[in-house]
Short mmCIF file of C-alpha atoms and ligand atoms in Angstrom, two decimals:
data_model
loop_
_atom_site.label_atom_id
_atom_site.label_comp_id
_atom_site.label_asym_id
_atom_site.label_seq_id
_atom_site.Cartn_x
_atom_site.Cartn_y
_atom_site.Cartn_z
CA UNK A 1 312.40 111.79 165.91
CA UNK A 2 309.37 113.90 165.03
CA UNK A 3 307.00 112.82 162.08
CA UNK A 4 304.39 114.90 160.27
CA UNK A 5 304.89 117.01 163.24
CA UNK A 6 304.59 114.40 166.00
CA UNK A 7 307.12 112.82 168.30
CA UNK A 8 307.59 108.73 167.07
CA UNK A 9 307.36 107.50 170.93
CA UNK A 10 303.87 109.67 171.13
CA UNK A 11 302.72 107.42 168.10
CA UNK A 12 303.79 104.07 169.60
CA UNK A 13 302.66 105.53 172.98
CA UNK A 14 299.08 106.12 172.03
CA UNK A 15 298.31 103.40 169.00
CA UNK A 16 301.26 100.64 170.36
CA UNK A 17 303.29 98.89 167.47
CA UNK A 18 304.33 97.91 165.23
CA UNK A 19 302.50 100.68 163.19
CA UNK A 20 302.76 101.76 159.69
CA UNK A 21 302.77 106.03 159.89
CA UNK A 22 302.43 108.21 157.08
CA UNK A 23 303.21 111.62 156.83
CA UNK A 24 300.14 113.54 154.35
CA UNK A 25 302.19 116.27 152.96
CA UNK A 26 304.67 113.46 151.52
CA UNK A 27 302.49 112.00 150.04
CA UNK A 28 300.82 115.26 148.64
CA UNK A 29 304.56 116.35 147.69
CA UNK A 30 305.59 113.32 146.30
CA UNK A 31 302.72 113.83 143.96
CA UNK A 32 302.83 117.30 142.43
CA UNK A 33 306.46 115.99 141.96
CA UNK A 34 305.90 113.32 139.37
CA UNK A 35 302.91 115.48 137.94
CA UNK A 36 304.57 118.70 137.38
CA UNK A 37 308.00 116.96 136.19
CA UNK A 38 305.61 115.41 133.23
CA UNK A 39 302.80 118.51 132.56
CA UNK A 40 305.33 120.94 131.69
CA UNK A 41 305.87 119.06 128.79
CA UNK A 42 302.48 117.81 127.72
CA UNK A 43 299.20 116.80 129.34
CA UNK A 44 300.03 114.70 131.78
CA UNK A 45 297.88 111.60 134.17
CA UNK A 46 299.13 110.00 136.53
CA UNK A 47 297.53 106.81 137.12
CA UNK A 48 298.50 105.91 141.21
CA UNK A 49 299.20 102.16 141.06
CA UNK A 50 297.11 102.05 143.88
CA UNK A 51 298.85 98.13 145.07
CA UNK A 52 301.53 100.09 146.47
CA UNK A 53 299.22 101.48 149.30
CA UNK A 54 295.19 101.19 149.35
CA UNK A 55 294.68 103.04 152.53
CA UNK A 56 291.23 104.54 151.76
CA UNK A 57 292.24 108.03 153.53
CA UNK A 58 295.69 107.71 151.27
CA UNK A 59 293.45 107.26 148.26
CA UNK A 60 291.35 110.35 149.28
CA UNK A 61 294.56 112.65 149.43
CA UNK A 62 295.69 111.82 146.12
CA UNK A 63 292.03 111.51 144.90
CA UNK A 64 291.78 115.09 145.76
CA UNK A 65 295.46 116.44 144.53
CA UNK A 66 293.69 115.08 140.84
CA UNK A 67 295.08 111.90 140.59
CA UNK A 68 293.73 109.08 138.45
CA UNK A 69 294.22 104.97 139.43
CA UNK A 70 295.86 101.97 138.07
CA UNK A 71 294.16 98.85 139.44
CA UNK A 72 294.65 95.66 139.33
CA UNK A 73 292.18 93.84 141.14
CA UNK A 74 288.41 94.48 141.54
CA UNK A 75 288.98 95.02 144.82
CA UNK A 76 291.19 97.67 144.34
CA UNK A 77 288.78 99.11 141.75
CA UNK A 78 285.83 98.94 144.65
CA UNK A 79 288.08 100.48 147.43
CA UNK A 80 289.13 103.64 144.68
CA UNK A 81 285.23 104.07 143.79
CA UNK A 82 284.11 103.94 147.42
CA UNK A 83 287.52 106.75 148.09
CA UNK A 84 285.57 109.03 145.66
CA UNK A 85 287.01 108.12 141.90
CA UNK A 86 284.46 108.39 139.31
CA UNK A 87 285.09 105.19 136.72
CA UNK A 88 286.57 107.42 134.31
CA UNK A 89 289.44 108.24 136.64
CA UNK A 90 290.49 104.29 136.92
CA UNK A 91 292.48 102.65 134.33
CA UNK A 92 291.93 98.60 135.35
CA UNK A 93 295.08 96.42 134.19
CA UNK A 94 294.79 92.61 135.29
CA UNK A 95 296.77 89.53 134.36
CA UNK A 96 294.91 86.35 134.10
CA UNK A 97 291.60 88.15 134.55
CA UNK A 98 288.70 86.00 135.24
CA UNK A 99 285.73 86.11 133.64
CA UNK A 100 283.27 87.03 136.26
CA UNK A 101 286.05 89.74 137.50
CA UNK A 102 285.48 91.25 134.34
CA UNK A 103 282.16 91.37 134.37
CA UNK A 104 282.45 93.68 137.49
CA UNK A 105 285.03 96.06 135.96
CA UNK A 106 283.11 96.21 133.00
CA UNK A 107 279.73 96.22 135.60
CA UNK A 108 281.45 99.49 137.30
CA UNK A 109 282.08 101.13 133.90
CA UNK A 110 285.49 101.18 134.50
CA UNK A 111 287.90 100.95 131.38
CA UNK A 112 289.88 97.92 130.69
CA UNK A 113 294.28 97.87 129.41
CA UNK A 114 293.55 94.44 128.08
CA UNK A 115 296.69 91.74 128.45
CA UNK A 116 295.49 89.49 126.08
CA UNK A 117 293.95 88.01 123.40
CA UNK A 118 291.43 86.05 125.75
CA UNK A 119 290.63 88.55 127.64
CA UNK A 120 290.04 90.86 124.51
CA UNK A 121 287.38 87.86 123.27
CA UNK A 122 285.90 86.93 126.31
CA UNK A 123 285.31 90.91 127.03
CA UNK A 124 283.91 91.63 123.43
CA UNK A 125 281.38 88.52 124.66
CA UNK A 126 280.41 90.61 127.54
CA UNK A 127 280.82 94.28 126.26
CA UNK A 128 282.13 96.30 123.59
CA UNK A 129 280.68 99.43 125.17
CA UNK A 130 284.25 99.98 127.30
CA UNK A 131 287.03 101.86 126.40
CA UNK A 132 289.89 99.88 126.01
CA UNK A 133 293.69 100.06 125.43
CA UNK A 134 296.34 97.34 125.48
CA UNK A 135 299.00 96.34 127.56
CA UNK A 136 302.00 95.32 125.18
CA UNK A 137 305.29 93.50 126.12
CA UNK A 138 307.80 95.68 125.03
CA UNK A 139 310.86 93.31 125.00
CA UNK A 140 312.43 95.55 127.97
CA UNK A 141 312.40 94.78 130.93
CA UNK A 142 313.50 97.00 134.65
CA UNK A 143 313.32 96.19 138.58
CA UNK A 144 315.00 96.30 141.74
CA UNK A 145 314.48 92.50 141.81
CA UNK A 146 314.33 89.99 138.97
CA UNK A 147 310.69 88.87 140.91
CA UNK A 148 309.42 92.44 140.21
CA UNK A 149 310.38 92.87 136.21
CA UNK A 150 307.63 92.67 134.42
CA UNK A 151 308.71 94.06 130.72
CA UNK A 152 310.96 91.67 129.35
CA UNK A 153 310.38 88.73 126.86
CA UNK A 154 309.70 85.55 129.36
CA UNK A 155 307.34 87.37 131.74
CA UNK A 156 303.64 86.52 131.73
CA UNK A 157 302.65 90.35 131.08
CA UNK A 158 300.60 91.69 127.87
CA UNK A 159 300.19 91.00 124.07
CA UNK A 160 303.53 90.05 122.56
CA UNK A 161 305.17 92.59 120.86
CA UNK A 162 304.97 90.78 117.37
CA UNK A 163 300.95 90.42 117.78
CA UNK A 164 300.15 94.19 119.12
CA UNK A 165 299.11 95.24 115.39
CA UNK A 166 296.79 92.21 115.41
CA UNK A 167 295.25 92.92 118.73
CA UNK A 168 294.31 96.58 117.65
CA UNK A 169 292.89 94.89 114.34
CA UNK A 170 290.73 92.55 116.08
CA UNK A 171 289.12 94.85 118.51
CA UNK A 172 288.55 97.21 115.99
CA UNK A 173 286.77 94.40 114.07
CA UNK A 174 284.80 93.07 117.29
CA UNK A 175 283.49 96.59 117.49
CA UNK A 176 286.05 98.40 120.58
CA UNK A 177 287.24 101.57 119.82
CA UNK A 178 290.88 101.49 121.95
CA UNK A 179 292.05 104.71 122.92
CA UNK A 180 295.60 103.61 124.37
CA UNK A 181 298.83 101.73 124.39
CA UNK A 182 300.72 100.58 127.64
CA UNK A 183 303.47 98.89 128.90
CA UNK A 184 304.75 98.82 132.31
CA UNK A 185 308.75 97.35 132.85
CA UNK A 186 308.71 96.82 135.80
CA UNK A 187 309.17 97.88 139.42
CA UNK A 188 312.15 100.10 141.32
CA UNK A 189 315.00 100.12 138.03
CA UNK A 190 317.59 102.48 138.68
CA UNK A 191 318.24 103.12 134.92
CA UNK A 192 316.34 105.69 132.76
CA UNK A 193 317.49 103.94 129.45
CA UNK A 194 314.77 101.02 129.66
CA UNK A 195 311.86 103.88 129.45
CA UNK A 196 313.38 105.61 126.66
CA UNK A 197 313.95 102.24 124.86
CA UNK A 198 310.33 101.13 125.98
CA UNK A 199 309.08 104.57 124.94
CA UNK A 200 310.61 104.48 121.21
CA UNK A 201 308.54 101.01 121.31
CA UNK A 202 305.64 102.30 121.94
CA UNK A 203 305.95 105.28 119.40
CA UNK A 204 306.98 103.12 116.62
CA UNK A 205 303.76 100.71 117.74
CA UNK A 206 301.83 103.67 117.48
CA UNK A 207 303.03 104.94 114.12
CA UNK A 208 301.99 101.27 112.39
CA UNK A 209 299.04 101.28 114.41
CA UNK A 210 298.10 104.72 112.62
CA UNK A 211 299.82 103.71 109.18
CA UNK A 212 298.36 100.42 108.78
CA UNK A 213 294.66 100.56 111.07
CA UNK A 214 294.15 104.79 110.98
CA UNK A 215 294.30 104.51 114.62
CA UNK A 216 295.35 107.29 116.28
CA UNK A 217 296.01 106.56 120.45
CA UNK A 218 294.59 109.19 122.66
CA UNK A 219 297.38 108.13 125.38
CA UNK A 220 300.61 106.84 125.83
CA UNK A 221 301.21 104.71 128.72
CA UNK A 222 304.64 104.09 130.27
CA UNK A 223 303.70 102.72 133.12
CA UNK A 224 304.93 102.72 136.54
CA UNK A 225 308.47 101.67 138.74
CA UNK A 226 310.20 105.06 138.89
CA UNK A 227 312.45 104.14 141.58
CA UNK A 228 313.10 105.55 145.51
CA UNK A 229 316.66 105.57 146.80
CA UNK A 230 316.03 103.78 149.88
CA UNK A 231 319.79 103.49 151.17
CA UNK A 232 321.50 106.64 152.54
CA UNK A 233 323.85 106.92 149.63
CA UNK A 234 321.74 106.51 146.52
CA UNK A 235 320.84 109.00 144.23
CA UNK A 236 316.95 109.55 143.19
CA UNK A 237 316.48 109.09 139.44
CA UNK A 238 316.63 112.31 137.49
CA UNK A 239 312.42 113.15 136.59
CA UNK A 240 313.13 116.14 134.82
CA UNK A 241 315.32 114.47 132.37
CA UNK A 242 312.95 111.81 132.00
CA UNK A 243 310.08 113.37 131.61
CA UNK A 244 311.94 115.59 129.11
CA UNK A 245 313.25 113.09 127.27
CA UNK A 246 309.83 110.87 127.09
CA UNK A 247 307.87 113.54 126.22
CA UNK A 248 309.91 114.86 123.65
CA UNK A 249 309.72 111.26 122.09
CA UNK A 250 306.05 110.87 122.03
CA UNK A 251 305.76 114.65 120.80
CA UNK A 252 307.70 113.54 118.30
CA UNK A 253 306.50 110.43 117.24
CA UNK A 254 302.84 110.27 117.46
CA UNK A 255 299.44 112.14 117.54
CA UNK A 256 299.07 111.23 121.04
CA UNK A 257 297.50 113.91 123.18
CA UNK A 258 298.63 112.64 126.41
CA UNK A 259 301.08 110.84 128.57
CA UNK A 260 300.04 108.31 131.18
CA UNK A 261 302.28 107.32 134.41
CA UNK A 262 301.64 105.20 136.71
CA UNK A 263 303.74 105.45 139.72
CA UNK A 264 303.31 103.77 143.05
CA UNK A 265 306.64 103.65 144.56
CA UNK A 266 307.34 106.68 143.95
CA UNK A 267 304.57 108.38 145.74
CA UNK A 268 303.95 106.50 148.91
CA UNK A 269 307.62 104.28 149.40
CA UNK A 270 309.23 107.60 151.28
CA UNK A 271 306.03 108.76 153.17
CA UNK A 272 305.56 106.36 155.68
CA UNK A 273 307.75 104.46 158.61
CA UNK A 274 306.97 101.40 160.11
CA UNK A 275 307.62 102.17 163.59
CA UNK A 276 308.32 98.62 165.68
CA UNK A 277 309.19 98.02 169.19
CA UNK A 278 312.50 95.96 170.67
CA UNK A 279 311.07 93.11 172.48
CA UNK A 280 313.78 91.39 173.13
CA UNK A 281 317.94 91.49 172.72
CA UNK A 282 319.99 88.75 172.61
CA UNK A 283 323.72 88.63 171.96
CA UNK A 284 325.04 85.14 170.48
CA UNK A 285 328.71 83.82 169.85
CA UNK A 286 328.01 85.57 165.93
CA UNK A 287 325.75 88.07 166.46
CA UNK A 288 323.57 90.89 168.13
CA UNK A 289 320.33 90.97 167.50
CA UNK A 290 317.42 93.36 168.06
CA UNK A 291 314.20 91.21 168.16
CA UNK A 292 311.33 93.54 167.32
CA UNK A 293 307.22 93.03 167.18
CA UNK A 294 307.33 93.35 163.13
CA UNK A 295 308.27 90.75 161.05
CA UNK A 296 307.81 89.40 157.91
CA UNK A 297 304.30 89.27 158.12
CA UNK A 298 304.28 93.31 158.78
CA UNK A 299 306.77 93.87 155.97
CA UNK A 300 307.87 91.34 153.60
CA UNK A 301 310.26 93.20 151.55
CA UNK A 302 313.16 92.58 153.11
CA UNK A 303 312.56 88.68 152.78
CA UNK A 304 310.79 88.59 149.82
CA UNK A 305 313.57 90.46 147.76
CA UNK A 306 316.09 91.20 149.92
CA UNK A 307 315.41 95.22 149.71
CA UNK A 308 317.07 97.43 152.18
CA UNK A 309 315.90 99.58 154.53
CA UNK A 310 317.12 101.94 156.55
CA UNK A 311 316.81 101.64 160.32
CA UNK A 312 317.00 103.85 162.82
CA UNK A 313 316.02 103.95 166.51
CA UNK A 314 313.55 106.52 167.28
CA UNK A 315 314.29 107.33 170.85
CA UNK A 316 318.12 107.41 169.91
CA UNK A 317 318.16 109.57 167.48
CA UNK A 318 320.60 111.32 168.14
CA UNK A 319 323.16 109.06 169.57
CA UNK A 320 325.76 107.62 167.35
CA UNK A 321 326.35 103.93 166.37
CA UNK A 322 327.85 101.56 169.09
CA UNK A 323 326.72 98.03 168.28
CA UNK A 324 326.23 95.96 164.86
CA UNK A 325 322.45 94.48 164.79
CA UNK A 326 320.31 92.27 163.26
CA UNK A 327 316.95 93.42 163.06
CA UNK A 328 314.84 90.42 163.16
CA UNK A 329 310.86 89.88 163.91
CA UNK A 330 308.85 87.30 165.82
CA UNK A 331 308.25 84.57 163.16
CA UNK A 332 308.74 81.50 163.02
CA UNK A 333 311.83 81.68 160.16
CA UNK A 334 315.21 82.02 159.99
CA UNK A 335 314.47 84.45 157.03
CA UNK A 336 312.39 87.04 159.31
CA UNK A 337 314.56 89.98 159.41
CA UNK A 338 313.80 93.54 158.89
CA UNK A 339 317.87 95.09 158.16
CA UNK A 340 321.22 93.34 158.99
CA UNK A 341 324.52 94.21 159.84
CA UNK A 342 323.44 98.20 160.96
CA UNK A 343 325.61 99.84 163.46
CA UNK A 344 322.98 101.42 166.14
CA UNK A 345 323.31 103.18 169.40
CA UNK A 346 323.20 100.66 171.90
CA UNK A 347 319.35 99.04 171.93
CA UNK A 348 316.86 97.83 175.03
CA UNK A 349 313.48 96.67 175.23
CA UNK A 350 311.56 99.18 174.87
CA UNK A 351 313.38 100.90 172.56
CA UNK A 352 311.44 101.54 169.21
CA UNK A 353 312.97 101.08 165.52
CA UNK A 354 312.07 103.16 162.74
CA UNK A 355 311.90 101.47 159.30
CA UNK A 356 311.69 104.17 156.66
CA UNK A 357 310.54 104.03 153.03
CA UNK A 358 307.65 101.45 153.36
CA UNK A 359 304.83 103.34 152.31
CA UNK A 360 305.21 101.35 149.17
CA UNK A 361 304.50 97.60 149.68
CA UNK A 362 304.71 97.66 152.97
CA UNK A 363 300.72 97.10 154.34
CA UNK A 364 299.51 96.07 151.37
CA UNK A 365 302.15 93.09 151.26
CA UNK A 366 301.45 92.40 155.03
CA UNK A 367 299.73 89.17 156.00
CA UNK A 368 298.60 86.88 158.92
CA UNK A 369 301.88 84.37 158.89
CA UNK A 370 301.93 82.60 161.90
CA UNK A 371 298.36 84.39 163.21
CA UNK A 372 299.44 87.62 163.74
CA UNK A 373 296.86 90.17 163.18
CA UNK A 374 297.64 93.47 160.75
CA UNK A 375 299.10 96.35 162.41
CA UNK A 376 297.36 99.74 162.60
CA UNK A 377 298.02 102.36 159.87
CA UNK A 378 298.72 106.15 161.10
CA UNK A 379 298.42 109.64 159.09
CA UNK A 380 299.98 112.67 160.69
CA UNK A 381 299.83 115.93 159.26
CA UNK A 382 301.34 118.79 160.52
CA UNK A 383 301.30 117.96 164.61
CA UNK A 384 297.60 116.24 164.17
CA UNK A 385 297.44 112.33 164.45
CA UNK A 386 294.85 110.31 162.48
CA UNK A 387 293.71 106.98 163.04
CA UNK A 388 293.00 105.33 159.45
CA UNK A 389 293.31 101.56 160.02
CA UNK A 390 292.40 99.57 163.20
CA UNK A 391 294.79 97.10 164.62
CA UNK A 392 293.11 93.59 163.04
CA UNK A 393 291.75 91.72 166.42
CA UNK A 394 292.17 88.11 166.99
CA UNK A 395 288.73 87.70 166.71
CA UNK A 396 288.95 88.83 163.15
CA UNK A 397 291.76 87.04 162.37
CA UNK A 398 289.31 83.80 163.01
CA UNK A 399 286.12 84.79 161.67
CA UNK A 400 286.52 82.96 157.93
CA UNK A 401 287.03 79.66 159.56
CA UNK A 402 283.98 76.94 159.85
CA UNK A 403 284.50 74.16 162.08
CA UNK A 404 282.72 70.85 160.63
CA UNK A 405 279.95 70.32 163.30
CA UNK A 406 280.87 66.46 163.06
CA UNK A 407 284.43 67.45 164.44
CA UNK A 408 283.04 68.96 167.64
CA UNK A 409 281.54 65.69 168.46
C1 PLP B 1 302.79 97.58 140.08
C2 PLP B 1 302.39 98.34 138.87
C3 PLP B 1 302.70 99.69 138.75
C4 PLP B 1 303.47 100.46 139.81
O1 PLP B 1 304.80 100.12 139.94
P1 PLP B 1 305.73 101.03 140.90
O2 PLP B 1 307.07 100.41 140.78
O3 PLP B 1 305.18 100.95 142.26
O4 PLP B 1 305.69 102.42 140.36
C5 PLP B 1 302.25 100.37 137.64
N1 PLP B 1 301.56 99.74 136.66
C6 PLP B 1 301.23 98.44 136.73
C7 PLP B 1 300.44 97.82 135.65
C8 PLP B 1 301.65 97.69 137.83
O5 PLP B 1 301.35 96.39 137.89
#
């Protein structure tokens, strides 16, 4: 199994495991993808909904293919400035934003998709000097997982759809001039229909916002979740007819002079493995199972939603399937497995286990369950090998903690 141009056991051999790799032309690819599908029709930003992956050197690639950033956190916004984004080029979109977190986006000049009401006031109280836009609930909702859908009705995301006009009118009268409308559905739908329901929303929110305020919206906003076909058989969603179709709505519909995406998935999820060592086998009355050095802790999304992923072992490659495995991690929980039920060559210690697609909420959902420090992060590019995150010491892991003097007594 080669990488980027490098063997997987050469990775494992010289930065050990488990370790996130990411190839830099994917990534590069994955974006003049997405781009192109969307600027033939009309001028086109992509936003990278940087929570997918905030690898600094990731950020850097896409910072210099022309990308823009959705944030979410002022972390995020930090880390994006610090990878080289002016403010300009960062689009900040919070839920339940603090106070004194908006006082650093607004601090860092960064504009603001407001989600609320609240956060509209308690910004005007700080600054009306910002550009804003709004983050509507559009009543349509998408996902791969009914944790990860964001659009419909129930969910805790943006200005209800039957107060958007009211929004506009009050930050109009508080002295913002907003320059955009946004939704986002949600995360990894297979379906194009919710975007061009969502985007006939947001054109028809547009029209009254021009009929009844005489505001015109500089951009559109659909948000991210374009989906990845992670298993072997699925099909990738169609981007030319979606961009075709979206485009040809807002052209349409509205004085808009550009379309905003903001994709995450879609252009890290496929770049990056998660390479991960077998530690241990162990054959029970029900079942095999390969007992690797990642667990939950290195990637969640198998627990946390049930995704799949597709395994493979690296040193095998090229052997057929022998034995049905469980692919389970070192934690401390039943729930800590990585794939189930996949027919592998037959696997030893040693052997290592590719994980594809989990460039995409992969590190950036790791933690430190059970004390286990984060994993090292990889890029290859064309045969070269990059170091771009250090393996998280134990030292590090323990550095936060205070011990009461009184209990050392
Ligand atoms: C998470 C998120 C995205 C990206 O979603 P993907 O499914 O990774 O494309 C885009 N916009 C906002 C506001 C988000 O919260």
């Amino acid at each position: 199994m080669i990488i980027g141009g490098v063997k997987a056991t050469d990775i494992v051999s010289k930065h050990g495991s488990p370790v996130y790799v990411t190839d830099e032309e994917a990534v590069r690819n994955n974006y003049r993808r997405v781009h192109s599908a969307f600027a033939k029709h009309m001028p086109t930003r992509i936003n990278y909904a940087c929570k997918a992956n905030s690898n600094l050197a990731i950020l850097r690639i896409l910072e210099q293919e022309g990308s823009c950033i959705d944030a979410v956190s002022i972390g995020e916004v930090e880390a994006c400035l610090r990878a080289g984004y002016s403010p300009d080029r960062i689009l900040y979109t919070g839920v339940n934003v603090s106070t004194p977190e908006l006082k650093g986006v607004v601090g860092r000049r960064v504009p603001i998709n407001v989600d609320s009401f609240s956060e509209l006031r308690r910004l005007a109280a700080i600054s009306t000097d910002v550009p804003i836009s709004f983050r509507v609930n559009p009543e349509i909702g998408s996902g791969h997982h009914e944790k990860v859908v964001t659009g419909s009705r129930s969910t805790k995301f943006g200005i209800p759809l039957n107060k958007i006009v009211d929004a506009y009118s009050e930050a109009l009268q508080l002295g913002f001039r907003p320059v955009g409308l946004h939704f986002h559905l949600g995360s990894g739908g297979q379906d194009i229909e919710p975007f061009l329901k969502g985007t006939d929303v947001l054109v028809s929110i547009s029209q009254r916002l021009e009929a009844e305020l005489g505001l015109g919206m500089k951009f559109i906003d659909i948000g991210g979740g374009i989906p990845i076909p992670y298993h072997p058989e699925d099909a990738p969603m169609d981007l030319d007819h979606l961009a075709e179709e979206v485009t040809s709505r807002i052209k349409n519909g509205t004085s808009a002079q550009q379309i905003v995406l903001e994709p995450g998935r879609f252009i890290v999820a496929d770049s990056t493995v998660l390479l991960t060592t077998v530690v241990d086998v162990k054959e029970t009355p029900d079942k095999m199972f390969a007992g690797v050095d990642a667990g939950f802790n290195t990637l969640v999304r198998p627990a946390f939603y049930g995704s799949f992923h597709h395994v493979a072992v690296a040193n095998k490659f090229d052997r057929p399937g022998e034995i049905t495995y469980d692919v389970v991690g070192p934690l401390c929980e039943t729930g800590d497995h990585l794939a189930r039920e996949r027919l592998l060559p037959r696997v030893e210690e040693g052997d290592v286990i590719c994980v594809y697609d989990t460039g995409a909420y992969g590190f950036s959902m790791a933690s430190n369950y059970n004390m286990r420090p984060l994993p090292r992060e990889v890029l290859v590019n064309k045969g070269e090998m990059n170091l771009i995150r250090e393996r998280e010491s134990i030292d590090e892991l323990l550095r936060h903690q205070r011990m009461p003097s009184r209990l050392m007594l």
